[in-house]
Amino acid sequence: MELREIQLLGTLMRVGTTTETAQLLRISQPGVSAQLKRLEERVGVVLFHRTGKRLSPTKEAEEIYALSKPIFDAHAKIRGRLPALRSRRTEPPVLSVTPALVDGFLGSILRRAGYRDWKKSLKLLIHAPEEDLRNQVADIGLQMAAPPKAEFKTHIVGQTSLVAVMQADHPLAKARELVLEEIAKHPLVCYDPDWSPMGAHIRSAFRDCNVDYEPVCTTPFCADVCSLVRDCGGVGIVDEMTARRAADQNLRWLPIRDITEISIVAFYRRNESFSAGVYDLLSAILEEPV
């Protein structure tokens, strides 16, 4: 039996007349009668006894209906679930990013993903992407330095240099570039290495160069490093994007020779399906279909 024949049998079993069955299935009453006749010929058994306008199922019909009942139950569940699925379709994707990426990097991605003039909706969390994805409050994470967690699928979507920022009259400000050993001789303002992936990257660079890593102040946010250096002095280490935005006549930035570039990564939970909105945003971030 084909699915449409099972649907015909089930409807006839429930309502008992060809007229009501025709209304429910949106076909003509003669069409119902003709389909029923062909069905009985195909299966080789009589399915209904006709008593006036009513149809009484035979034992064979009841047995076939009982076997096919899970199909009707599944159909009812699907119909009941559709409103929630339609509602989910309108929910915006949730993107969690670290503060350093909001200015100078995120905007171009959103334009590429079709968010110019905000023709689409987005929920943006400026927080801790790994934590937000692990707690399932975000769909996609974007940060500097790859999360070393097997639970995430990670893609490198960019690179940026780390640079030193200082007041324009600082003793190091006249150099063309710096090394970590020179920076370590001055009060260091840096990201919190236990909170920020970039902070951990900077701490590892000091250790790799056998230079003591002893910041006088740590903060989780990139703009804070520049503000603190501008107001209180010392040397800060930030990504080049942040340094370019913060640079002014009172603040200068210089490249650092012995610290490697840091990757900008997008990541998401493994083995998880995406809504259409999340899929489109992630494809735009990666510049290729997921």
Short mmCIF file of N, CA and C in Angstrom, two decimals, residues 96-103 125-129 142-144 195-198 220-222:
data_model
loop_
_atom_site.label_atom_id
_atom_site.label_comp_id
_atom_site.label_asym_id
_atom_site.label_seq_id
_atom_site.Cartn_x
_atom_site.Cartn_y
_atom_site.Cartn_z
N SER A 96 28.63 34.94 19.65
CA SER A 96 29.37 35.41 20.82
C SER A 96 30.81 35.74 20.40
N VAL A 97 31.26 36.96 20.69
CA VAL A 97 32.59 37.38 20.28
C VAL A 97 33.30 38.03 21.46
N THR A 98 34.62 38.04 21.41
CA THR A 98 35.39 38.78 22.40
C THR A 98 35.41 40.26 22.01
N PRO A 99 35.56 41.15 22.98
CA PRO A 99 35.46 42.59 22.68
C PRO A 99 36.41 43.06 21.59
N ALA A 100 37.61 42.48 21.53
CA ALA A 100 38.61 42.96 20.58
C ALA A 100 38.17 42.82 19.13
N LEU A 101 37.21 41.94 18.85
CA LEU A 101 36.83 41.68 17.47
C LEU A 101 35.62 42.48 17.01
N VAL A 102 34.99 43.20 17.93
CA VAL A 102 33.79 43.93 17.54
C VAL A 102 34.12 45.04 16.56
N ASP A 103 35.14 45.82 16.87
CA ASP A 103 35.56 46.90 15.97
C ASP A 103 36.66 46.41 15.04
N LEU A 125 26.51 38.62 21.47
CA LEU A 125 26.98 38.57 22.85
C LEU A 125 28.46 38.95 22.86
N ILE A 126 28.81 39.95 23.63
CA ILE A 126 30.22 40.35 23.76
C ILE A 126 30.67 39.85 25.12
N HIS A 127 31.17 38.63 25.11
CA HIS A 127 31.38 37.95 26.37
C HIS A 127 32.51 36.95 26.23
N ALA A 128 32.28 35.75 26.72
CA ALA A 128 33.25 34.66 26.66
C ALA A 128 32.70 33.59 25.73
N PRO A 129 33.13 33.56 24.47
CA PRO A 129 32.52 32.66 23.49
C PRO A 129 32.55 31.19 23.88
N LEU A 142 33.44 33.50 18.21
CA LEU A 142 34.49 34.15 17.43
C LEU A 142 35.46 34.80 18.41
N GLN A 143 36.72 34.38 18.35
CA GLN A 143 37.71 34.92 19.29
C GLN A 143 39.11 34.76 18.72
N MET A 144 40.08 35.34 19.42
CA MET A 144 41.47 35.17 19.04
C MET A 144 42.04 34.00 19.81
N TRP A 195 41.67 34.35 31.74
CA TRP A 195 40.33 34.64 31.21
C TRP A 195 40.36 34.76 29.70
N SER A 196 41.41 35.40 29.19
CA SER A 196 41.48 35.71 27.77
C SER A 196 42.41 34.75 27.03
N PRO A 197 41.96 34.16 25.92
CA PRO A 197 42.86 33.34 25.11
C PRO A 197 44.07 34.13 24.61
N MET A 198 43.86 35.42 24.31
CA MET A 198 44.99 36.23 23.87
C MET A 198 45.98 36.43 25.02
N PRO A 220 40.44 41.87 31.38
CA PRO A 220 39.92 40.98 30.34
C PRO A 220 39.61 41.68 29.03
N PHE A 221 39.63 43.02 28.99
CA PHE A 221 39.15 43.72 27.81
C PHE A 221 40.26 44.52 27.14
N CYS A 222 40.26 44.46 25.79
CA CYS A 222 41.33 45.07 25.01
C CYS A 222 41.37 46.58 25.16
#
